[in-house]
């Protein structure tokens, strides 16, 4: 079957070598590469926002959608500090403090005094918070596996690497005063 670009759905090695294995800059929308990227990021963010409430409810029925990434960060970096969370997410300390207070109320995280600095607190998931987060994350991973079942594992890994590189470069660019 031919795609709208007149190419078969299964490109040959010669086809991939010819275009470097990349999607052409003009994907039929008439957008250049950066405009196309902006469009895809905009759509990705919108779709992520719409699914955020669902994934948060899998963790706890009263959890706000914006708290899931916070829980994920704490799960990946147990003992993180509130100031580190604020810096990582680019939000104010007061915002993080309010979110953390809610997570403590829900029994998902706990704060302990930092033994190296008694003014600071170390934040970790509670055992219940960790179990709930792990179940929600496993559900999300299963959704991705299902949705991307036709992708090769290396394509998924490449997407993850490129998104990581994108995030790193955007943060660095912003930190340089842009």
mmCIF file of C-alpha atoms in Angstrom:
data_model
loop_
_atom_site.group_PDB
_atom_site.id
_atom_site.type_symbol
_atom_site.label_atom_id
_atom_site.label_comp_id
_atom_site.label_asym_id
_atom_site.label_seq_id
_atom_site.Cartn_x
_atom_site.Cartn_y
_atom_site.Cartn_z
ATOM 1 C CA UNK A 1 0.000 0.000 0.000
ATOM 2 C CA UNK A 2 1.319 3.457 -0.822
ATOM 3 C CA UNK A 3 1.420 6.268 1.680
ATOM 4 C CA UNK A 4 0.373 9.794 0.797
ATOM 5 C CA UNK A 5 3.994 10.484 -0.082
ATOM 6 C CA UNK A 6 3.889 7.720 -2.676
ATOM 7 C CA UNK A 7 6.192 5.407 -0.756
ATOM 8 C CA UNK A 8 5.398 1.964 0.433
ATOM 9 C CA UNK A 9 4.598 1.460 4.116
ATOM 10 C CA UNK A 10 7.694 -0.719 4.363
ATOM 11 C CA UNK A 11 10.692 1.304 3.217
ATOM 12 C CA UNK A 12 13.646 -0.595 1.889
ATOM 13 C CA UNK A 13 17.178 -0.085 3.167
ATOM 14 C CA UNK A 14 17.871 2.037 0.059
ATOM 15 C CA UNK A 15 14.870 4.263 0.849
ATOM 16 C CA UNK A 16 16.014 4.723 4.438
ATOM 17 C CA UNK A 17 19.585 5.423 3.384
ATOM 18 C CA UNK A 18 18.358 7.977 0.852
ATOM 19 C CA UNK A 19 16.595 10.095 3.495
ATOM 20 C CA UNK A 20 18.741 9.085 6.474
ATOM 21 C CA UNK A 21 15.832 7.152 7.974
ATOM 22 C CA UNK A 22 14.214 10.442 8.955
ATOM 23 C CA UNK A 23 10.761 11.774 8.308
ATOM 24 C CA UNK A 24 10.954 14.521 5.688
ATOM 25 C CA UNK A 25 10.696 18.094 7.009
ATOM 26 C CA UNK A 26 7.453 18.579 5.072
ATOM 27 C CA UNK A 27 5.089 15.903 6.360
ATOM 28 C CA UNK A 28 2.145 17.116 4.313
ATOM 29 C CA UNK A 29 1.221 19.859 6.759
ATOM 30 C CA UNK A 30 3.394 22.426 5.004
ATOM 31 C CA UNK A 31 5.345 23.001 8.201
ATOM 32 C CA UNK A 32 9.105 23.230 8.442
ATOM 33 C CA UNK A 33 11.008 21.004 10.865
ATOM 34 C CA UNK A 34 10.819 23.355 13.869
ATOM 35 C CA UNK A 35 7.201 24.275 13.228
ATOM 36 C CA UNK A 36 6.404 20.570 12.891
ATOM 37 C CA UNK A 37 8.249 19.874 16.139
ATOM 38 C CA UNK A 38 6.346 22.659 17.907
ATOM 39 C CA UNK A 39 3.075 21.182 16.667
ATOM 40 C CA UNK A 40 3.951 17.663 17.838
ATOM 41 C CA UNK A 41 5.122 18.890 21.255
ATOM 42 C CA UNK A 42 1.932 20.935 21.629
ATOM 43 C CA UNK A 43 -0.178 17.877 20.805
ATOM 44 C CA UNK A 44 1.912 15.657 23.054
ATOM 45 C CA UNK A 45 1.493 18.043 25.985
ATOM 46 C CA UNK A 46 -2.254 18.332 25.417
ATOM 47 C CA UNK A 47 -2.665 14.559 25.251
ATOM 48 C CA UNK A 48 -0.484 14.103 28.321
ATOM 49 C CA UNK A 49 -2.566 16.640 30.219
ATOM 50 C CA UNK A 50 -5.785 14.908 29.292
ATOM 51 C CA UNK A 51 -4.454 11.533 30.448
ATOM 52 C CA UNK A 52 -2.753 12.988 33.536
ATOM 53 C CA UNK A 53 -5.879 12.959 35.681
ATOM 54 C CA UNK A 54 -6.489 9.318 34.844
ATOM 55 C CA UNK A 55 -2.978 8.192 35.785
ATOM 56 C CA UNK A 56 -3.107 10.274 38.984
ATOM 57 C CA UNK A 57 -6.397 8.625 39.993
ATOM 58 C CA UNK A 58 -4.733 5.237 39.572
ATOM 59 C CA UNK A 59 -2.317 6.281 42.299
ATOM 60 C CA UNK A 60 -4.993 7.773 44.578
ATOM 61 C CA UNK A 61 -8.582 8.861 43.848
ATOM 62 C CA UNK A 62 -7.903 12.301 45.353
ATOM 63 C CA UNK A 63 -4.556 12.922 43.666
ATOM 64 C CA UNK A 64 -4.180 15.953 41.410
ATOM 65 C CA UNK A 65 -2.834 15.264 37.912
ATOM 66 C CA UNK A 66 0.180 17.532 38.428
ATOM 67 C CA UNK A 67 1.340 15.401 41.367
ATOM 68 C CA UNK A 68 2.152 12.271 39.315
ATOM 69 C CA UNK A 69 5.418 13.665 37.878
ATOM 70 C CA UNK A 70 6.373 14.798 41.375
ATOM 71 C CA UNK A 71 5.812 11.267 42.716
ATOM 72 C CA UNK A 72 7.802 9.822 39.820
ATOM 73 C CA UNK A 73 10.736 12.098 40.581
ATOM 74 C CA UNK A 74 10.638 11.197 44.271
ATOM 75 C CA UNK A 75 10.439 7.488 43.376
ATOM 76 C CA UNK A 76 13.523 7.838 41.148
ATOM 77 C CA UNK A 77 15.412 9.956 43.691
ATOM 78 C CA UNK A 78 14.387 8.980 47.236
ATOM 79 C CA UNK A 79 15.558 11.499 49.798
ATOM 80 C CA UNK A 80 15.247 14.460 47.469
ATOM 81 C CA UNK A 81 14.630 17.885 48.966
ATOM 82 C CA UNK A 82 11.746 20.235 48.232
ATOM 83 C CA UNK A 83 14.137 22.842 46.844
ATOM 84 C CA UNK A 84 15.523 20.225 44.434
ATOM 85 C CA UNK A 85 11.994 19.430 43.253
ATOM 86 C CA UNK A 86 11.215 23.114 42.731
ATOM 87 C CA UNK A 87 14.395 23.568 40.722
ATOM 88 C CA UNK A 88 13.899 20.418 38.658
ATOM 89 C CA UNK A 89 10.311 21.295 37.712
ATOM 90 C CA UNK A 90 10.955 25.023 37.352
ATOM 91 C CA UNK A 91 8.321 26.065 39.902
ATOM 92 C CA UNK A 92 8.426 27.998 43.141
ATOM 93 C CA UNK A 93 9.187 26.414 46.483
ATOM 94 C CA UNK A 94 5.741 27.415 47.771
ATOM 95 C CA UNK A 95 4.092 25.465 44.948
ATOM 96 C CA UNK A 96 6.128 22.363 45.725
ATOM 97 C CA UNK A 97 5.502 22.774 49.438
ATOM 98 C CA UNK A 98 1.712 22.851 48.899
ATOM 99 C CA UNK A 99 1.865 19.775 46.656
ATOM 100 C CA UNK A 100 4.058 17.918 49.136
ATOM 101 C CA UNK A 101 1.707 18.772 51.998
ATOM 102 C CA UNK A 102 -1.157 17.250 50.029
ATOM 103 C CA UNK A 103 0.902 14.133 49.263
ATOM 104 C CA UNK A 104 1.701 13.789 52.969
ATOM 105 C CA UNK A 105 -2.034 14.150 53.793
ATOM 106 C CA UNK A 106 -2.818 11.360 51.346
ATOM 107 C CA UNK A 107 -0.164 9.146 52.927
ATOM 108 C CA UNK A 108 1.895 8.913 49.735
ATOM 109 C CA UNK A 109 5.089 10.664 50.845
ATOM 110 C CA UNK A 110 6.883 11.330 54.087
ATOM 111 C CA UNK A 111 9.303 14.029 55.122
ATOM 112 C CA UNK A 112 12.225 13.441 57.427
ATOM 113 C CA UNK A 113 14.740 15.911 58.796
ATOM 114 C CA UNK A 114 17.931 16.034 56.732
ATOM 115 C CA UNK A 115 20.686 14.770 59.068
ATOM 116 C CA UNK A 116 23.216 16.993 57.259
ATOM 117 C CA UNK A 117 21.073 20.153 57.530
ATOM 118 C CA UNK A 118 18.346 20.225 60.168
ATOM 119 C CA UNK A 119 16.569 23.043 58.279
ATOM 120 C CA UNK A 120 15.973 20.753 55.301
ATOM 121 C CA UNK A 121 13.671 17.815 54.801
ATOM 122 C CA UNK A 122 14.251 14.665 52.798
ATOM 123 C CA UNK A 123 11.233 13.412 50.889
ATOM 124 C CA UNK A 124 10.536 9.758 50.155
ATOM 125 C CA UNK A 125 7.528 7.721 49.144
ATOM 126 C CA UNK A 126 5.770 5.838 51.908
ATOM 127 C CA UNK A 127 5.489 2.082 51.371
ATOM 128 C CA UNK A 128 1.840 2.606 50.366
ATOM 129 C CA UNK A 129 2.824 5.502 48.095
ATOM 130 C CA UNK A 130 5.529 3.405 46.440
ATOM 131 C CA UNK A 131 3.154 0.472 45.872
ATOM 132 C CA UNK A 132 0.452 2.742 44.439
ATOM 133 C CA UNK A 133 2.946 4.566 42.222
ATOM 134 C CA UNK A 134 4.453 1.291 40.967
ATOM 135 C CA UNK A 135 1.001 -0.024 39.989
ATOM 136 C CA UNK A 136 0.098 3.194 38.159
ATOM 137 C CA UNK A 137 3.454 3.297 36.388
ATOM 138 C CA UNK A 138 3.133 -0.359 35.336
ATOM 139 C CA UNK A 139 -0.303 0.438 33.928
ATOM 140 C CA UNK A 140 1.102 3.373 31.953
ATOM 141 C CA UNK A 141 4.013 1.278 30.651
ATOM 142 C CA UNK A 142 1.537 -1.423 29.562
ATOM 143 C CA UNK A 143 -0.485 1.237 27.737
ATOM 144 C CA UNK A 144 2.641 2.410 25.912
ATOM 145 C CA UNK A 145 3.580 -1.163 25.048
ATOM 146 C CA UNK A 146 0.112 -1.712 23.579
ATOM 147 C CA UNK A 147 -0.030 1.577 21.710
ATOM 148 C CA UNK A 148 3.461 1.124 20.260
ATOM 149 C CA UNK A 149 3.252 -2.619 19.672
ATOM 150 C CA UNK A 150 4.216 -2.211 16.017
ATOM 151 C CA UNK A 151 7.384 -0.288 16.894
ATOM 152 C CA UNK A 152 10.741 -2.005 17.108
ATOM 153 C CA UNK A 153 12.286 -1.857 20.601
ATOM 154 C CA UNK A 154 15.173 0.210 19.212
ATOM 155 C CA UNK A 155 12.682 2.780 17.863
ATOM 156 C CA UNK A 156 11.141 3.118 21.322
ATOM 157 C CA UNK A 157 14.607 3.436 22.865
ATOM 158 C CA UNK A 158 15.566 6.028 20.257
ATOM 159 C CA UNK A 159 12.437 8.062 20.991
ATOM 160 C CA UNK A 160 13.229 7.939 24.718
ATOM 161 C CA UNK A 161 16.828 9.057 24.060
ATOM 162 C CA UNK A 162 15.718 11.909 21.804
ATOM 163 C CA UNK A 163 13.079 13.103 24.268
ATOM 164 C CA UNK A 164 15.695 13.001 27.033
ATOM 165 C CA UNK A 165 18.104 14.979 24.894
ATOM 166 C CA UNK A 166 15.338 17.461 24.043
ATOM 167 C CA UNK A 167 14.525 17.959 27.737
ATOM 168 C CA UNK A 168 18.177 18.402 28.684
ATOM 169 C CA UNK A 169 18.813 20.902 25.905
ATOM 170 C CA UNK A 170 15.656 22.930 26.617
ATOM 171 C CA UNK A 171 16.523 23.177 30.328
ATOM 172 C CA UNK A 172 20.122 24.177 29.546
ATOM 173 C CA UNK A 173 18.951 26.775 27.023
ATOM 174 C CA UNK A 174 16.538 28.289 29.574
ATOM 175 C CA UNK A 175 19.201 28.314 32.281
ATOM 176 C CA UNK A 176 21.434 30.323 29.957
ATOM 177 C CA UNK A 177 19.010 33.226 30.158
ATOM 178 C CA UNK A 178 16.692 32.677 27.228
#
